[in-house]
Amino acid sequence: MAAEKPLTVVTCTAPVNIAVIKYWGKRDEELILPINSSLSVTLHQDQLKTTTTAAISRDFKEDQLWLNGEKADIGHPRLQSCLREMRRLARKRRGDGAGAAAPLSLAYKVHISSVNNFPTAAGLASSAAGYACLVYTLARLYGVEGELSEVARQGSGSACRSMFGGFVQWRMGERPDGRDSVAQQVVSETHWPELRVLVLVVSAEKKVVGSTAGMQTSVDTSPLLKHRAEAVVPERLTQMIQFIQQRDFEGFGQLTMKDSNQFHATCLDTFPPIFYLNDVSRRIIALVHRFNAHHGKIKAAYTFDAGPNAVIFTLEDTLDEFVEVVKCSFPPESNGGQFLKGLPAGPASLSGDLLSAVVLAPLPGTIRYILITQPGPGPQLLDNPSLHLLGADGLPHPSA
Amino acid sequence: MAAEKPLTVVTCTAPVNIAVIKYWGKRDEELILPINSSLSVTLHQDQLKTTTTAAISRDFKEDQLWLNGEKADIGHPRLQSCLREMRRLARKRRGDGAGAAAPLSLAYKVHISSVNNFPTAAGLASSAAGYACLVYTLARLYGVEGELSEVARQGSGSACRSMFGGFVQWRMGERPDGRDSVAQQVVSETHWPELRVLVLVVSAEKKVVGSTAGMQTSVDTSPLLKHRAEAVVPERLTQMIQFIQQRDFEGFGQLTMKDSNQFHATCLDTFPPIFYLNDVSRRIIALVHRFNAHHGKIKAAYTFDAGPNAVIFTLEDTLDEFVEVVKCSFPPESNGGQFLKGLPAGPASLSGDLLSAVVLAPLPGTIRYILITQPGPGPQLLDNPSLHLLGADGLPHPSA
């Protein structure tokens, strides 16, 4: 029946994830196989998501791609890897007879349009959500089922973790062909309903070293990275899974901070050294440690990816107070912009003790805004045709 | 004859040193035994030195200490360790008969006055020069000879390396009593006459974590530090000695930078993390890498101790150009202060190529001054009585 329509179109969304046991370094550049396993929290798509529409039609002359409404290069090798792999899986499925109902010609060209609902400036790994969304959308389009994280991994390593909701492990695997280097859900997004995630977006210089080039240099030059991957991470991964299963915030928070610091330590041990943390990041780190010291226990934990923005974990009962502490320490500039985005935070009055122990020398304007979110589900199919990013002509809507 | 004078007085000077294979972490807090060997360059006393006068007299009522002209606490445990150990060695020598000529009563109290010719703000390890000078001066006073670096080490670990000029190794040793944890000259200060050393003094916040507390926390919490000490440093030490013996600046410079970065990486892997580098330090690091990339070889190398100030190694033929590059990148504020101190640097005109490749976005006022020096000799006895820091009354001169 779909073959009778001029256009077959599918739209899906996929989430961002933030690693708490970090991935840094590949053992195979081509297949994107990591030197250690990693573990992440999938963030809720109510706040952060990529939406992708893929369409096929006998009328399309060539594969085409639009990113955030702008025409983009579909020839990018990693994107081509994902497309090729998804078409291969679709052919395989058809050959197996399972796809007998799939009416689409695999020879048809595809149009893909993808948008993020968050600015690149947020410094979140948009490529993870982007490739997860691409692979999930193509799978729905071609009727492919089964293990998809392996395909997403070939677009962007961390994308494989965005194929699931909640808490997700990426097992490094052992096979040279990467078939066992896949993501796996540890627990779902409903497991720890009290957990909150804050993204502190820092006003910053542009990222100097991209993560792909950076991690390769680290693998080539850092003696400490090799030791971390072989001797430190395996034990940490086991511990982290236990902390999550037990909803042990102190254990989870402390190990999250340690692993973020160790990742940045291996960046500094790289030659030439790579710095992603800046002086504002350092101030946020010091603030979190003072906050925890004041409370005599770990009530907030930071983690930083390849940029200066902090991602903070805390629990629902601490959210309002911590947000107030951040507002006092990094007062918003009164430029009319919204300082708090995402989930609401209520008012909190800070005790004089807390203020004097934790809030030192405020730095106005150095944090642009705080986005509040929580763990969320994996990729979703959108049923509502009005949400397609491509029109009946197979092109992005003018408004996109 | 000395016994007939009311006062016996000796004045000596001792140098600062800067490690190129870093010491960070003790295996024995009491004896100051390190977890790895280290290697340093002794800086010339024409630019940076501590001067110490020690005097004994039958009239002194108690041991007394003055630092930079101010009365200070002589009861400090590490200072007491050095005093006790020097008196023990003097008694031993007398018991051996070798000190028959030494006329001094070891029961006499001692007055000690010590001054630095550089501000503490320079962030150089003043305790290294200070304890080296104390031990050397007491040795001259009591007529003690032989292995003194072991005593200096008990004042401040890195002080043992200031007991020699040129390039100095501190062998970690193996004995629990520390008798084999001593410094040793690799080559003298005349070995590499072209080498120049620049201290870039950064305008900075006060150091937050002292090195004694910091390194203990690192030993307790950083998995990477343990690996560094056991698996990385031994090989680096061997390489570094070869580079120095061969006057191989590229090898020396690259390994110096790598080891500085690895030391700071282990600080970041400490929990809570320790940061000594700030954004200005990072800018200096990036500048040095751009400078070397422009020249297609390593012509300058940085190292950082427990603070944001950079120490730069370069060769005589590159000095003027590098200084000019620093002046253009971190223009002095016109506050009348002297920007260049120490050895002279000549004028240099930078090519347009170099300027556009290396000097990006100047940051005025972020470097306070540059001190230019070179490798220098070990501790010295001053013969001129007018240089004593204590008067005939055993007290510091009013002008001191």
mmCIF file of N, CA and C in Angstrom, chain A residues 70-135:
data_model
loop_
_atom_site.group_PDB
_atom_site.id
_atom_site.type_symbol
_atom_site.label_atom_id
_atom_site.label_comp_id
_atom_site.label_asym_id
_atom_site.label_seq_id
_atom_site.Cartn_x
_atom_site.Cartn_y
_atom_site.Cartn_z
ATOM 1 N N GLU A 70 19.164 23.358 7.314
ATOM 2 C CA GLU A 70 20.155 23.711 6.291
ATOM 3 C C GLU A 70 20.591 22.472 5.523
ATOM 4 N N LYS A 71 20.744 22.603 4.226
ATOM 5 C CA LYS A 71 21.253 21.507 3.411
ATOM 6 C C LYS A 71 22.628 21.100 3.937
ATOM 7 N N ALA A 72 22.877 19.811 4.061
ATOM 8 C CA ALA A 72 24.158 19.354 4.597
ATOM 9 C C ALA A 72 24.697 18.227 3.721
ATOM 10 N N ASP A 73 25.955 17.897 3.962
ATOM 11 C CA ASP A 73 26.651 16.910 3.130
ATOM 12 C C ASP A 73 26.289 15.490 3.560
ATOM 13 N N ILE A 74 25.566 14.786 2.696
ATOM 14 C CA ILE A 74 25.193 13.411 3.050
ATOM 15 C C ILE A 74 26.345 12.447 2.779
ATOM 16 N N GLY A 75 27.416 12.951 2.181
ATOM 17 C CA GLY A 75 28.552 12.092 1.837
ATOM 18 C C GLY A 75 29.484 11.823 3.010
ATOM 19 N N HIS A 76 29.191 12.407 4.176
ATOM 20 C CA HIS A 76 30.057 12.197 5.344
ATOM 21 C C HIS A 76 30.241 10.700 5.588
ATOM 22 N N PRO A 77 31.481 10.250 5.707
ATOM 23 C CA PRO A 77 31.751 8.800 5.767
ATOM 24 C C PRO A 77 30.954 8.071 6.853
ATOM 25 N N ARG A 78 30.812 8.683 8.012
ATOM 26 C CA ARG A 78 30.115 7.975 9.090
ATOM 27 C C ARG A 78 28.610 7.889 8.816
ATOM 28 N N LEU A 79 28.096 8.929 8.221
ATOM 29 C CA LEU A 79 26.683 8.911 7.869
ATOM 30 C C LEU A 79 26.449 7.856 6.786
ATOM 31 N N GLN A 80 27.364 7.810 5.842
ATOM 32 C CA GLN A 80 27.278 6.791 4.788
ATOM 33 C C GLN A 80 27.356 5.379 5.382
ATOM 34 N N SER A 81 28.200 5.187 6.384
ATOM 35 C CA SER A 81 28.291 3.879 7.064
ATOM 36 C C SER A 81 26.929 3.473 7.594
ATOM 37 N N CYS A 82 26.252 4.389 8.256
ATOM 38 C CA CYS A 82 24.948 4.072 8.851
ATOM 39 C C CYS A 82 23.908 3.769 7.776
ATOM 40 N N LEU A 83 23.871 4.588 6.740
ATOM 41 C CA LEU A 83 22.913 4.382 5.649
ATOM 42 C C LEU A 83 23.130 3.016 4.991
ATOM 43 N N ARG A 84 24.388 2.750 4.668
ATOM 44 C CA ARG A 84 24.758 1.504 3.994
ATOM 45 C C ARG A 84 24.358 0.305 4.855
ATOM 46 N N GLU A 85 24.671 0.413 6.146
ATOM 47 C CA GLU A 85 24.411 -0.699 7.060
ATOM 48 C C GLU A 85 22.911 -0.932 7.219
ATOM 49 N N MET A 86 22.138 0.138 7.297
ATOM 50 C CA MET A 86 20.687 -0.017 7.456
ATOM 51 C C MET A 86 20.068 -0.609 6.196
ATOM 52 N N ARG A 87 20.562 -0.223 5.016
ATOM 53 C CA ARG A 87 20.044 -0.810 3.770
ATOM 54 C C ARG A 87 20.441 -2.282 3.674
ATOM 55 N N ARG A 88 21.622 -2.605 4.164
ATOM 56 C CA ARG A 88 22.069 -3.999 4.158
ATOM 57 C C ARG A 88 21.157 -4.852 5.050
ATOM 58 N N LEU A 89 20.858 -4.306 6.230
ATOM 59 C CA LEU A 89 19.985 -5.048 7.152
ATOM 60 C C LEU A 89 18.583 -5.202 6.558
ATOM 61 N N ALA A 90 18.113 -4.202 5.865
ATOM 62 C CA ALA A 90 16.787 -4.275 5.247
ATOM 63 C C ALA A 90 16.773 -5.344 4.150
ATOM 64 N N ARG A 91 17.832 -5.367 3.346
ATOM 65 C CA ARG A 91 17.925 -6.397 2.297
ATOM 66 C C ARG A 91 17.958 -7.779 2.908
ATOM 67 N N LYS A 92 18.765 -7.910 3.982
ATOM 68 C CA LYS A 92 18.911 -9.190 4.658
ATOM 69 C C LYS A 92 17.549 -9.666 5.173
ATOM 70 N N ARG A 93 16.836 -8.745 5.800
ATOM 71 C CA ARG A 93 15.524 -9.058 6.339
ATOM 72 C C ARG A 93 14.584 -9.507 5.214
ATOM 73 N N ARG A 94 14.612 -8.819 4.095
ATOM 74 C CA ARG A 94 13.778 -9.183 2.970
ATOM 75 C C ARG A 94 14.176 -10.558 2.437
ATOM 76 N N GLY A 95 15.476 -10.774 2.354
ATOM 77 C CA GLY A 95 15.973 -12.086 1.889
ATOM 78 C C GLY A 95 15.519 -13.206 2.807
ATOM 79 N N ASP A 96 15.439 -12.905 4.108
ATOM 80 C CA ASP A 96 15.006 -13.910 5.088
ATOM 81 C C ASP A 96 13.512 -14.183 4.999
ATOM 82 N N GLY A 97 12.831 -13.383 4.241
ATOM 83 C CA GLY A 97 11.384 -13.573 4.125
ATOM 84 C C GLY A 97 10.610 -12.815 5.187
ATOM 85 N N ALA A 98 11.303 -12.367 6.237
ATOM 86 C CA ALA A 98 10.615 -11.677 7.329
ATOM 87 C C ALA A 98 10.050 -10.343 6.862
ATOM 88 N N GLY A 99 10.668 -9.792 5.848
ATOM 89 C CA GLY A 99 10.246 -8.466 5.392
ATOM 90 C C GLY A 99 9.321 -8.547 4.194
ATOM 91 N N ALA A 100 8.631 -9.655 4.038
ATOM 92 C CA ALA A 100 7.778 -9.830 2.866
ATOM 93 C C ALA A 100 6.765 -8.698 2.745
ATOM 94 N N ALA A 101 6.380 -8.190 3.920
ATOM 95 C CA ALA A 101 5.370 -7.139 3.902
ATOM 96 C C ALA A 101 5.968 -5.776 3.547
ATOM 97 N N ALA A 102 7.300 -5.675 3.633
ATOM 98 C CA ALA A 102 7.920 -4.381 3.379
ATOM 99 C C ALA A 102 7.894 -4.103 1.880
ATOM 100 N N PRO A 103 7.173 -3.105 1.499
ATOM 101 C CA PRO A 103 6.894 -2.896 0.086
ATOM 102 C C PRO A 103 7.903 -1.968 -0.600
ATOM 103 N N LEU A 104 8.873 -1.474 0.151
ATOM 104 C CA LEU A 104 9.667 -0.384 -0.383
ATOM 105 C C LEU A 104 10.824 -0.872 -1.230
ATOM 106 N N SER A 105 11.048 -0.178 -2.282
ATOM 107 C CA SER A 105 12.240 -0.495 -3.051
ATOM 108 C C SER A 105 13.462 0.072 -2.337
ATOM 109 N N LEU A 106 14.428 -0.783 -2.114
ATOM 110 C CA LEU A 106 15.649 -0.314 -1.453
ATOM 111 C C LEU A 106 16.492 0.518 -2.400
ATOM 112 N N ALA A 107 16.101 0.523 -3.640
ATOM 113 C CA ALA A 107 16.844 1.337 -4.603
ATOM 114 C C ALA A 107 16.396 2.799 -4.561
ATOM 115 N N TYR A 108 15.263 3.037 -3.925
ATOM 116 C CA TYR A 108 14.788 4.422 -3.837
ATOM 117 C C TYR A 108 15.779 5.276 -3.049
ATOM 118 N N LYS A 109 15.876 6.524 -3.466
ATOM 119 C CA LYS A 109 16.729 7.451 -2.714
ATOM 120 C C LYS A 109 15.994 7.926 -1.464
ATOM 121 N N VAL A 110 16.764 8.390 -0.490
ATOM 122 C CA VAL A 110 16.184 8.822 0.780
ATOM 123 C C VAL A 110 16.449 10.315 1.032
ATOM 124 N N HIS A 111 15.462 10.973 1.580
ATOM 125 C CA HIS A 111 15.645 12.349 2.067
ATOM 126 C C HIS A 111 15.570 12.310 3.594
ATOM 127 N N ILE A 112 16.512 12.989 4.220
ATOM 128 C CA ILE A 112 16.574 12.976 5.687
ATOM 129 C C ILE A 112 16.650 14.415 6.198
ATOM 130 N N SER A 113 15.794 14.722 7.148
ATOM 131 C CA SER A 113 15.877 16.043 7.782
ATOM 132 C C SER A 113 15.927 15.855 9.285
ATOM 133 N N SER A 114 16.861 16.547 9.933
ATOM 134 C CA SER A 114 17.073 16.341 11.367
ATOM 135 C C SER A 114 17.217 17.686 12.070
ATOM 136 N N VAL A 115 16.530 17.843 13.191
ATOM 137 C CA VAL A 115 16.680 19.082 13.966
ATOM 138 C C VAL A 115 16.880 18.750 15.444
ATOM 139 N N ASN A 116 17.642 19.605 16.104
ATOM 140 C CA ASN A 116 17.808 19.498 17.559
ATOM 141 C C ASN A 116 16.943 20.561 18.219
ATOM 142 N N ASN A 117 16.377 20.242 19.366
ATOM 143 C CA ASN A 117 15.611 21.262 20.087
ATOM 144 C C ASN A 117 16.479 22.000 21.104
ATOM 145 N N PHE A 118 17.799 21.845 20.957
ATOM 146 C CA PHE A 118 18.704 22.541 21.875
ATOM 147 C C PHE A 118 19.856 23.117 21.052
ATOM 148 N N PRO A 119 20.399 24.250 21.485
ATOM 149 C CA PRO A 119 21.483 24.861 20.713
ATOM 150 C C PRO A 119 22.775 24.057 20.830
ATOM 151 N N THR A 120 23.542 24.053 19.762
ATOM 152 C CA THR A 120 24.850 23.401 19.798
ATOM 153 C C THR A 120 25.676 23.977 20.943
ATOM 154 N N ALA A 121 25.419 25.235 21.255
ATOM 155 C CA ALA A 121 26.183 25.904 22.318
ATOM 156 C C ALA A 121 26.038 25.198 23.656
ATOM 157 N N ALA A 122 24.979 24.375 23.800
ATOM 158 C CA ALA A 122 24.821 23.672 25.066
ATOM 159 C C ALA A 122 25.969 22.682 25.285
ATOM 160 N N GLY A 123 26.719 22.430 24.229
ATOM 161 C CA GLY A 123 27.909 21.597 24.377
ATOM 162 C C GLY A 123 27.572 20.144 24.627
ATOM 163 N N LEU A 124 26.315 19.802 24.429
ATOM 164 C CA LEU A 124 25.938 18.397 24.616
ATOM 165 C C LEU A 124 26.241 17.647 23.330
ATOM 166 N N ALA A 125 26.486 16.367 23.471
ATOM 167 C CA ALA A 125 26.927 15.590 22.317
ATOM 168 C C ALA A 125 25.758 15.401 21.355
ATOM 169 N N SER A 126 25.538 16.400 20.498
ATOM 170 C CA SER A 126 24.407 16.336 19.578
ATOM 171 C C SER A 126 24.582 15.192 18.589
ATOM 172 N N SER A 127 25.820 14.780 18.326
ATOM 173 C CA SER A 127 26.027 13.697 17.368
ATOM 174 C C SER A 127 25.486 12.376 17.916
ATOM 175 N N ALA A 128 25.499 12.203 19.235
ATOM 176 C CA ALA A 128 24.947 10.976 19.819
ATOM 177 C C ALA A 128 23.451 10.886 19.548
ATOM 178 N N ALA A 129 22.719 11.943 19.891
ATOM 179 C CA ALA A 129 21.281 11.950 19.626
ATOM 180 C C ALA A 129 21.022 11.885 18.122
ATOM 181 N N GLY A 130 21.839 12.585 17.353
ATOM 182 C CA GLY A 130 21.642 12.649 15.910
ATOM 183 C C GLY A 130 21.770 11.290 15.237
ATOM 184 N N TYR A 131 22.835 10.576 15.520
ATOM 185 C CA TYR A 131 23.023 9.261 14.885
ATOM 186 C C TYR A 131 22.042 8.222 15.436
ATOM 187 N N ALA A 132 21.739 8.306 16.732
ATOM 188 C CA ALA A 132 20.738 7.380 17.277
ATOM 189 C C ALA A 132 19.408 7.592 16.565
ATOM 190 N N CYS A 133 19.066 8.856 16.349
ATOM 191 C CA CYS A 133 17.781 9.172 15.722
ATOM 192 C C CYS A 133 17.780 8.731 14.260
ATOM 193 N N LEU A 134 18.877 8.947 13.584
ATOM 194 C CA LEU A 134 18.982 8.535 12.185
ATOM 195 C C LEU A 134 18.769 7.032 12.045
ATOM 196 N N VAL A 135 19.480 6.272 12.854
ATOM 197 C CA VAL A 135 19.418 4.811 12.760
ATOM 198 C C VAL A 135 18.035 4.301 13.150
#
